[in-house]
Coordinates of N, CA and C in Angstrom, one line a residue:
M16 N 120.4 64.2 118.7 CA 120.0 64.8 117.8 C 118.9 64.7 117.1
R17 N 117.9 65.6 117.1 CA 116.9 65.7 116.2 C 117.1 65.7 115.0
T18 N 116.1 64.8 114.1 CA 116.3 64.6 112.8 C 114.9 65.0 112.1
I19 N 115.1 65.7 110.8 CA 113.8 65.8 110.3 C 112.8 65.2 109.3
S20 N 111.7 65.0 109.7 CA 110.9 64.3 109.2 C 109.9 65.1 108.1
D21 N 109.3 64.6 107.6 CA 108.0 64.8 106.5 C 107.5 66.4 107.2
G22 N 107.0 65.7 108.7 CA 106.0 66.7 109.2 C 106.7 68.0 109.3
N23 N 108.0 68.0 109.2 CA 108.4 69.5 109.4 C 108.7 70.4 108.1
I24 N 108.3 69.5 107.0 CA 108.1 70.2 105.8 C 107.3 71.7 105.8
K25 N 107.9 72.7 105.7 CA 106.5 74.0 105.6 C 106.8 74.9 104.5
Q26 N 105.5 75.3 104.3 CA 105.0 75.9 103.0 C 104.6 77.7 103.5
S27 N 105.1 78.4 102.3 CA 105.3 79.9 102.9 C 103.4 79.8 102.1
F28 N 103.4 81.4 102.6 CA 101.7 81.7 101.8 C 101.8 82.5 100.4
P29 N 100.8 82.9 100.0 CA 100.8 83.5 99.0 C 101.2 84.8 99.0
P30 N 101.9 85.8 98.0 CA 101.8 87.2 98.3 C 101.0 87.8 98.7
I31 N 101.1 89.3 99.9 CA 100.0 90.1 99.6 C 100.3 91.3 99.0
S32 N 100.1 91.4 98.0 CA 100.1 92.6 97.3 C 99.1 93.1 96.1
N33 N 99.4 94.3 95.3 CA 98.5 94.3 94.1 C 99.5 95.0 93.3
Q34 N 98.9 95.3 92.2 CA 99.7 95.8 90.9 C 100.0 97.5 91.2
T35 N 99.8 98.0 92.4 CA 100.3 99.3 92.9 C 101.9 99.3 93.3
A36 N 102.1 98.0 94.1 CA 103.4 97.7 95.1 C 104.5 98.5 94.4
E37 N 105.3 99.2 95.2 CA 106.5 99.9 94.8 C 107.5 99.3 95.7
I38 N 107.0 98.8 96.8 CA 108.1 98.3 97.8 C 107.6 96.4 97.9
L39 N 108.7 95.5 97.9 CA 108.3 94.4 98.6 C 109.3 94.1 99.1
I40 N 108.6 93.6 100.4 CA 109.1 92.9 101.8 C 109.5 91.6 101.7
L41 N 110.6 91.1 101.8 CA 110.9 89.6 101.4 C 111.3 89.1 103.1
G42 N 110.6 88.0 103.5 CA 110.9 87.3 104.8 C 111.7 85.9 104.1
S43 N 112.0 85.3 104.8 CA 112.3 83.7 104.8 C 111.3 82.9 104.4
L44 N 110.9 82.7 105.8 CA 109.6 81.3 105.5 C 108.5 81.5 107.3
P45 N 107.7 81.6 107.0 CA 106.6 82.1 108.1 C 106.9 81.1 109.3
G46 N 107.1 81.6 110.3 CA 107.6 80.8 112.0 C 106.4 80.2 112.0
E47 N 106.5 79.2 113.3 CA 105.1 78.2 113.8 C 104.0 78.8 113.7
K48 N 104.0 80.3 114.2 CA 102.7 80.7 114.8 C 102.2 81.2 113.6
S49 N 103.0 82.1 113.1 CA 102.4 82.4 111.3 C 101.6 81.4 110.9
L50 N 102.4 80.0 110.6 CA 101.9 78.9 109.9 C 100.7 78.4 110.7
A51 N 100.6 78.2 112.3 CA 99.1 78.1 113.0 C 98.1 79.0 112.6
M52 N 98.3 80.1 112.4 CA 97.1 81.4 112.3 C 97.0 81.6 110.4
R53 N 97.9 81.1 110.0 CA 97.6 81.7 108.4 C 97.9 82.8 108.3
E54 N 98.4 83.9 108.9 CA 98.9 84.7 108.7 C 100.6 85.4 108.9
Y55 N 100.8 86.1 107.6 CA 102.0 86.3 107.9 C 102.4 87.1 109.2
Y56 N 104.1 86.9 110.4 CA 104.1 87.8 111.0 C 103.1 88.1 112.3
A57 N 102.7 86.8 112.6 CA 101.4 86.4 113.4 C 102.0 86.0 115.1
H58 N 102.9 85.9 115.1 CA 104.0 86.2 116.7 C 103.6 87.3 117.3
P59 N 103.2 87.1 118.3 CA 102.6 88.8 119.0 C 103.8 89.5 119.4
Q60 N 105.4 88.7 119.3 CA 106.2 89.7 119.7 C 107.3 90.1 118.6
N61 N 106.7 89.4 117.3 CA 107.2 90.0 116.3 C 107.0 91.5 116.2
K62 N 107.8 92.6 115.6 CA 108.0 93.6 115.3 C 107.2 94.0 113.9
F63 N 106.9 93.3 113.4 CA 106.9 93.4 111.5 C 105.4 94.7 111.9
W64 N 104.6 94.4 112.3 CA 103.4 95.0 112.0 C 103.2 96.6 112.6
R65 N 104.2 96.6 113.7 CA 104.4 97.5 114.4 C 105.0 98.9 113.7
I66 N 106.2 98.1 113.0 CA 107.5 98.5 112.4 C 106.7 99.4 110.6
I67 N 105.8 98.7 110.5 CA 105.0 99.0 109.2 C 104.0 100.5 110.0
A68 N 103.3 100.1 111.1 CA 102.7 101.3 111.0 C 103.2 102.5 111.4
A69 N 104.4 102.3 112.5 CA 105.2 103.7 112.4 C 105.9 103.9 111.4
I70 N 106.5 103.5 110.4 CA 107.1 104.3 109.4 C 106.1 104.5 108.7
T71 N 104.8 103.9 108.0 CA 103.8 104.8 107.7 C 103.0 105.5 108.1
N72 N 103.4 106.1 109.7 CA 102.3 106.8 110.3 C 101.3 106.6 110.5
N73 N 101.0 105.3 110.7 CA 99.5 104.8 111.0 C 99.7 104.5 112.3
K74 N 98.2 104.1 112.7 CA 97.9 103.0 113.8 C 98.2 102.1 113.5
T75 N 99.0 101.0 114.7 CA 99.4 99.5 114.5 C 97.8 98.9 114.1
P76 N 98.1 98.4 113.8 CA 96.4 97.5 113.0 C 96.2 96.1 114.1
V77 N 94.9 96.0 113.9 CA 94.7 94.9 115.5 C 94.5 93.7 114.1
T78 N 93.3 93.5 113.3 CA 92.7 92.8 112.6 C 93.9 92.5 111.3
Y79 N 94.0 91.0 111.3 CA 94.8 90.4 110.1 C 93.9 91.6 108.6
R80 N 92.9 91.7 108.4 CA 92.3 92.3 107.4 C 92.8 94.0 107.6
E81 N 93.2 94.6 108.5 CA 93.6 96.1 109.2 C 95.0 95.7 108.1
K82 N 95.6 94.5 108.6 CA 97.1 94.8 108.6 C 97.1 94.2 106.9
T83 N 96.4 93.5 106.4 CA 96.8 93.7 104.8 C 96.6 95.0 104.3
S84 N 95.6 95.9 104.6 CA 95.1 96.9 104.0 C 96.1 97.5 104.2
L85 N 96.8 98.0 105.3 CA 97.9 98.5 105.9 C 98.9 98.8 104.6
L86 N 99.7 97.3 104.3 CA 100.2 97.3 103.2 C 99.7 97.7 101.6
I87 N 98.8 97.7 101.5 CA 98.0 97.6 99.8 C 98.1 99.0 99.9
N88 N 97.3 99.8 100.8 CA 97.4 101.2 100.9 C 98.6 102.0 101.3
N89 N 99.6 101.4 101.1 CA 100.9 102.1 101.2 C 101.8 101.4 100.4
R90 N 101.1 100.7 99.5 CA 101.9 100.3 98.1 C 103.4 99.6 98.2
L91 N 102.6 98.6 99.7 CA 103.7 97.2 100.3 C 103.2 96.2 99.4
G92 N 104.4 95.2 99.4 CA 104.1 94.0 99.2 C 104.6 93.0 100.3
V93 N 104.5 92.0 100.7 CA 104.9 91.2 101.6 C 105.0 89.6 101.1
W94 N 106.2 88.8 100.9 CA 106.2 87.6 100.6 C 107.2 86.8 101.1
D95 N 107.8 85.7 100.8 CA 108.7 85.4 101.8 C 109.7 84.4 100.5
V96 N 110.9 84.3 100.4 CA 112.0 83.9 99.5 C 111.6 82.5 99.4
V97 N 111.6 81.5 100.3 CA 111.2 80.5 100.6 C 109.4 79.7 100.4
R98 N 109.6 79.1 99.2 CA 108.1 78.6 99.6 C 108.0 77.0 100.1
Q99 N 109.2 76.6 99.7 CA 109.0 75.3 101.2 C 110.3 74.7 101.3
A100 N 110.2 74.4 103.0 CA 111.4 74.0 103.0 C 110.9 72.7 104.4
K101 N 112.3 72.4 105.0 CA 112.4 71.5 106.2 C 113.0 72.4 107.0
R102 N 112.1 72.5 108.0 CA 112.4 73.2 109.5 C 111.9 73.0 110.7
I103 N 113.0 72.5 111.7 CA 112.3 72.7 113.1 C 112.3 73.7 113.5
G104 N 111.1 74.1 114.0 CA 111.0 75.1 114.7 C 110.8 76.5 113.5
S105 N 111.0 77.3 114.4 CA 111.0 78.9 113.7 C 112.3 79.9 113.0
L106 N 113.4 79.2 113.6 CA 114.7 79.6 113.3 C 114.8 79.5 112.1
D107 N 115.6 80.6 111.3 CA 115.9 80.7 110.1 C 117.0 79.5 109.8
T108 N 118.0 79.9 111.0 CA 118.8 78.8 110.9 C 118.5 77.6 110.7
N109 N 117.5 77.2 111.0 CA 116.9 75.3 110.7 C 116.2 75.3 109.6
I110 N 116.3 76.2 108.4 CA 115.6 75.8 107.3 C 116.6 75.1 106.2
V111 N 116.6 74.3 105.9 CA 117.3 73.2 104.6 C 116.8 72.6 103.6
D112 N 116.9 72.1 102.8 CA 116.3 71.5 101.5 C 115.4 72.5 100.8
E113 N 115.7 74.2 100.8 CA 114.2 75.0 100.6 C 114.4 75.1 99.1
V114 N 113.1 75.4 99.0 CA 112.6 75.2 97.3 C 112.2 77.0 97.3
P115 N 112.6 78.0 96.3 CA 112.1 79.1 96.5 C 110.9 79.7 95.8
N116 N 110.6 80.3 96.5 CA 109.3 80.8 95.5 C 109.6 81.5 94.0
D117 N 108.8 81.9 93.2 CA 109.0 82.4 92.1 C 109.2 84.0 91.9
I118 N 110.2 84.6 92.5 CA 110.0 86.1 92.5 C 110.2 86.8 91.6
D119 N 111.4 86.1 90.4 CA 111.0 86.5 88.9 C 109.7 86.7 88.4
D120 N 108.8 85.8 88.5 CA 107.9 86.1 88.2 C 107.1 87.1 88.9
F121 N 107.2 87.5 89.9 CA 106.3 88.5 90.9 C 106.7 89.8 90.1
I122 N 108.4 90.0 90.0 CA 108.7 91.2 89.9 C 108.1 91.7 88.3
S123 N 108.1 90.6 87.2 CA 107.7 91.4 86.1 C 106.5 91.5 86.1
R124 N 105.9 90.9 87.0 CA 103.9 91.1 87.1 C 104.0 92.6 87.7
H125 N 104.9 93.0 88.2 CA 104.7 94.5 89.5 C 106.1 95.2 88.8
K126 N 105.1 95.9 88.0 CA 105.8 97.0 86.9 C 106.6 98.2 87.7
K127 N 105.5 98.4 88.7 CA 106.0 99.7 89.8 C 106.8 99.3 90.9
L128 N 107.3 98.6 90.6 CA 108.3 97.7 91.9 C 109.8 98.3 91.8
K129 N 110.0 99.0 93.0 CA 111.1 100.3 92.7 C 112.3 99.3 93.9
V130 N 111.5 98.8 94.9 CA 112.5 98.6 96.0 C 112.1 97.0 96.5
I131 N 113.2 96.1 96.7 CA 113.1 95.0 97.8 C 113.8 95.2 98.9
G132 N 112.9 94.9 100.3 CA 113.6 94.6 101.2 C 113.9 93.6 101.9
F133 N 114.7 93.1 102.8 CA 115.0 92.0 103.0 C 114.7 92.0 104.8
N134 N 113.6 91.1 105.1 CA 113.6 91.2 106.2 C 114.4 90.2 107.2
G135 N 115.7 90.7 107.7 CA 116.7 89.8 108.0 C 117.9 89.3 106.7
T136 N 119.0 88.5 107.5 CA 119.7 88.4 106.9 C 119.8 87.1 105.9
K137 N 119.0 86.0 106.7 CA 118.5 84.6 105.7 C 118.1 85.3 104.9
S138 N 116.9 86.1 104.0 CA 116.3 86.1 103.0 C 117.1 87.1 102.3
L139 N 118.0 87.7 102.9 CA 118.6 88.1 102.0 C 119.7 87.2 101.3
K140 N 120.1 86.3 101.8 CA 121.3 85.2 101.4 C 120.8 84.3 100.4
L141 N 119.0 84.0 101.0 CA 118.8 83.1 100.3 C 118.5 83.5 98.8
Y142 N 117.8 85.0 98.4 CA 117.3 85.6 97.1 C 119.0 85.2 96.6
D143 N 119.9 86.1 97.2 CA 121.3 86.0 96.6 C 121.8 84.6 96.0
K144 N 121.2 83.4 96.6 CA 121.4 82.1 96.2 C 120.8 82.0 94.8
Y145 N 119.7 82.2 94.8 CA 118.5 81.8 93.4 C 118.1 82.9 92.7
F146 N 118.4 84.2 93.3 CA 118.3 85.2 92.1 C 119.1 86.2 91.3
K147 N 119.0 86.9 90.6 CA 120.0 87.9 89.9 C 119.0 89.3 90.5
R148 N 119.9 89.9 91.1 CA 119.3 91.1 91.2 C 119.2 92.0 89.5
C149 N 118.0 92.7 90.0 CA 117.6 93.9 88.9 C 118.5 95.1 88.9
E150 N 118.7 95.5 87.7 CA 119.4 97.1 87.8 C 118.2 98.3 88.1
H151 N 116.7 97.9 87.8 CA 116.0 98.6 88.0 C 115.9 98.9 89.7
I152 N 115.9 98.0 90.4 CA 115.2 97.9 91.6 C 116.3 98.0 92.8
K153 N 116.1 98.6 93.9 CA 117.0 99.0 94.7 C 116.7 98.0 95.9
Y154 N 117.8 97.4 96.3 CA 117.6 96.6 97.5 C 118.7 96.8 98.5
I155 N 117.5 96.7 100.1 CA 117.9 97.0 101.2 C 117.8 95.9 102.4
H156 N 118.9 95.9 103.3 CA 118.9 94.8 103.9 C 118.6 95.4 105.4
L157 N 117.6 95.1 105.7 CA 116.8 95.5 107.1 C 117.3 94.8 108.6
P158 N 117.0 94.8 109.5 CA 116.8 94.4 110.8 C 116.0 93.3 110.9
S159 N 116.0 92.4 111.0 CA 114.9 91.6 111.0 C 114.1 92.0 112.1
S160 N 112.6 91.3 112.0 CA 111.4 91.9 112.6 C 110.9 90.7 113.7
S161 N 111.8 89.9 113.8 CA 111.7 88.8 114.5 C 112.1 89.1 116.2
P162 N 111.1 88.1 116.4 CA 111.3 88.5 118.3 C 112.9 88.1 118.7
A163 N 113.4 87.0 117.4 CA 114.7 86.5 118.1 C 115.8 87.6 118.0
N164 N 115.2 88.7 117.3 CA 116.4 89.9 117.1 C 115.9 91.1 118.2
A165 N 116.6 90.7 119.2 CA 116.1 91.5 120.8 C 117.4 92.5 120.9
K166 N 118.4 92.6 120.1 CA 119.8 93.2 120.5 C 119.2 94.8 120.0
I167 N 118.5 95.1 119.2 CA 118.3 96.4 118.8 C 116.8 97.2 119.1
K168 N 116.9 98.4 119.4 CA 116.1 98.6 119.8 C 115.0 99.2 118.8
F169 N 113.7 99.3 119.3 CA 112.5 99.5 118.0 C 112.8 100.7 117.5
D170 N 113.2 101.9 118.0 CA 113.2 103.3 117.1 C 114.3 102.8 116.1
E171 N 115.3 102.4 116.6 CA 116.6 102.0 115.9 C 116.0 101.4 114.6
I172 N 115.4 100.2 114.6 CA 114.5 99.0 113.8 C 114.0 100.1 112.6
C173 N 113.4 101.2 113.1 CA 112.4 101.9 112.3 C 112.8 102.6 111.8
E174 N 114.1 103.2 112.0 CA 115.0 104.1 111.5 C 115.6 103.5 110.3
K175 N 116.1 101.9 110.9 CA 116.7 101.5 109.3 C 115.4 101.4 108.2
W176 N 114.4 100.6 108.6 CA 113.3 100.3 107.8 C 112.5 101.2 107.0
R177 N 112.7 102.5 107.6 CA 112.5 103.7 106.5 C 112.9 104.1 105.4
K178 N 113.7 103.3 105.1 CA 115.2 103.7 104.1 C 114.4 102.6 102.7
L179 N 113.5 102.0 103.0 CA 112.6 101.7 102.3 C 111.9 102.4 101.3
S180 N 111.6 104.0 101.9 CA 110.6 104.7 101.2 C 111.6 106.1 100.6
E181 N 113.0 106.0 101.0 CA 113.8 107.3 100.7 C 114.0 107.1 99.4

C-alpha cells in the first residue's frame, strides 16, 4: 500500500473569472496533467473545453488564451472547491486532508453570479461539506468532464451541461 508523502500535496489555481461572471463551474482539484501544464482541464481526453464550446456554440479553443477568453466572453467562471489537498494521482477518490478555497468570498465579490455548476460528484460533496448554499444561486450537479467518466456519451453530457444557462 502506498502512503501519501508531502510530495503529494497538490495546490489549485486561481479562478478564471471577471465581474461579469454569471455562472461558476467548480471542479474538485486539478489533475496531474493540469498541474504540470498549469492550466485548467489540460488532459487531452478531458471533455471540458469541448463541452464549453458546444454549449456556447463556439469552436473548440486550442490555446489556453482562447480557452480563458471563451469562458470570460460567455460570462463563465472556473475554479476548484479545494485549495490544497494530499492526493496520489489524479482521481478525486484519492483526495484527502483537503483545505477549501474561499468560495464565500468569491460569491460576495461576484454580484452577477446566478448559477454554480459542479463538474462531478466530488466537487458537489466537498462544497456541501464546507459551504452553505445561497438562496439566490441555482446549484446544478453536472456529469464529470473527466476522462474517467467514459460511461456517458458526449451529446448527453452537453445536454446536461446546457442546464447551466437555462
